[in-house]
Coordinates of C-alpha atoms in Angstrom, one line a residue:
X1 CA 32.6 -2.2 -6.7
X2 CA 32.9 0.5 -9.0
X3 CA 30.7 4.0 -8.3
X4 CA 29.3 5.1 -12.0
X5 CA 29.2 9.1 -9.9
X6 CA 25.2 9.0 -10.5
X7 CA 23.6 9.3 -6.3
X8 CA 22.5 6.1 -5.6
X9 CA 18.6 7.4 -5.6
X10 CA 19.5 8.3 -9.1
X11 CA 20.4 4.2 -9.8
X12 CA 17.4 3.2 -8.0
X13 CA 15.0 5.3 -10.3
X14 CA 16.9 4.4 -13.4
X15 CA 16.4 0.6 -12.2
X16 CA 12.6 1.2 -11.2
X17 CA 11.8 3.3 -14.7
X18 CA 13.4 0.2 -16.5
X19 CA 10.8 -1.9 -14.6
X20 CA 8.2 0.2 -15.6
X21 CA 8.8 0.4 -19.1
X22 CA 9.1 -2.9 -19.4
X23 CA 5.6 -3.7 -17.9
X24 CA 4.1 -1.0 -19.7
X25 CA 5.5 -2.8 -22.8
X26 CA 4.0 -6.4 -21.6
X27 CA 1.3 -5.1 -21.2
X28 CA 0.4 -2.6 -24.0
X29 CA 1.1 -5.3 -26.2
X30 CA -0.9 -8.3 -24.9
X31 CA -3.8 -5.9 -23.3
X32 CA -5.9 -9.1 -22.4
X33 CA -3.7 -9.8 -20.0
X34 CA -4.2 -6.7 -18.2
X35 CA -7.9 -7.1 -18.3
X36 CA -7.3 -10.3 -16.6
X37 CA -5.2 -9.0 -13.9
X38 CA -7.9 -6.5 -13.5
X39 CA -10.5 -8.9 -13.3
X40 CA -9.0 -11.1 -10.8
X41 CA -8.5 -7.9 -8.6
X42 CA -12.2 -7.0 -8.6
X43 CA -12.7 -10.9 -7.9
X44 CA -11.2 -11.2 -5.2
X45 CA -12.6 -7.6 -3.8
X46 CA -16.2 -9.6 -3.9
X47 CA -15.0 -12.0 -2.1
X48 CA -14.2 -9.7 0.8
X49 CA -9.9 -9.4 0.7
X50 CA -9.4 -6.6 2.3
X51 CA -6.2 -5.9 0.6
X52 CA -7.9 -6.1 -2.4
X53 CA -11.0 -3.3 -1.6
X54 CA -8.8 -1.0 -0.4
X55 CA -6.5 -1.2 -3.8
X56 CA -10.0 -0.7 -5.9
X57 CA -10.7 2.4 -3.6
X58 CA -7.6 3.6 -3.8
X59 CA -7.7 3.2 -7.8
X60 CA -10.8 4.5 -8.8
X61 CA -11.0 7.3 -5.5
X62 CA -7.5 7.9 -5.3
X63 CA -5.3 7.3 -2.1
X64 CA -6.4 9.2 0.9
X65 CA -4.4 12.6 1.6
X66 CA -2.2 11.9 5.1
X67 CA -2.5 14.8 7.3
X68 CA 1.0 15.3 9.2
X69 CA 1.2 17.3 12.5
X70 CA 4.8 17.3 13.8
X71 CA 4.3 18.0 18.0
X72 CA 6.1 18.2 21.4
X73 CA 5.8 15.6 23.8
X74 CA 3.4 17.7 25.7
X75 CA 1.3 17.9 22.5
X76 CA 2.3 21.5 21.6
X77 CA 2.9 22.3 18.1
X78 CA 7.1 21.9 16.9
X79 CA 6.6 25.5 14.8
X80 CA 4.4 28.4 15.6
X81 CA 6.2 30.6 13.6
X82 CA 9.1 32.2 11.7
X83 CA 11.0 35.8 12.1
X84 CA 13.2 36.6 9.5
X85 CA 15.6 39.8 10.7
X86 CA 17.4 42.1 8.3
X87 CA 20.8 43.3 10.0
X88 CA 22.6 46.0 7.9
X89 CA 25.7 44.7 7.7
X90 CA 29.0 47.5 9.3
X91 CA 30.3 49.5 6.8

C-alpha cells in the first residue's frame, strides 16, 4: 500500500471534510429535506427517546463543558505546580 507522506490524521480529515461537503451540498440544495430530518428529530424527542432529547439540548443549548481533574490514587491532585530555574550556563 502506497504512503501519499500526508500523517494519517491528515487522510482522515481530508476523508471527513469530503463527507461534509458533500452533505452540505445535499442538503443546501434540496433544503426540504433537511427540514424533514429536523422534524423527525423533534418527533421523536416528544415521544420521549432519550437519544433524541439530549441531541435537541445539545443543539439549541450547546453540549455541556466536561470538567477534567487528572488525580492520584489517593485522590491528590497529579500537578500543584511548576518551577522553572535559570542556570547561567559556564563560561
Amino acid at each position: 500500500m502506497a504512503n501519499s507522506g500526508a500523517p494519517i490524521g491528515n487522510q482522515n480529515a481530508a476523508k471527513s471534510r469530503m463527507f461534509y461537503d458533500k452533505l452540505r451540498l445535499v442538503l443546501t440544495q434540496e433544503p426540504h429535506r433537511l427540514r424533514d430530518i429536523a422534524e423527525q428529530l423533534v418527533k421523536k424527542a416528544e415521544e420521549g427517546e432519550a437519544w433524541a432529547i439530549k441531541e435537541l439540548i445539545d443543539r439549541v443549548d450547546g453540549k455541556a463543558h466536561q470538567a477534567v481533574a487528572l488525580e492520584n490514587a489517593d485522590g491528590s491532585s497529579i500537578l500543584t505546580g511548576i518551577q522553572v530555574t535559570f542556570i547561567k550556563p559556564n563560561e
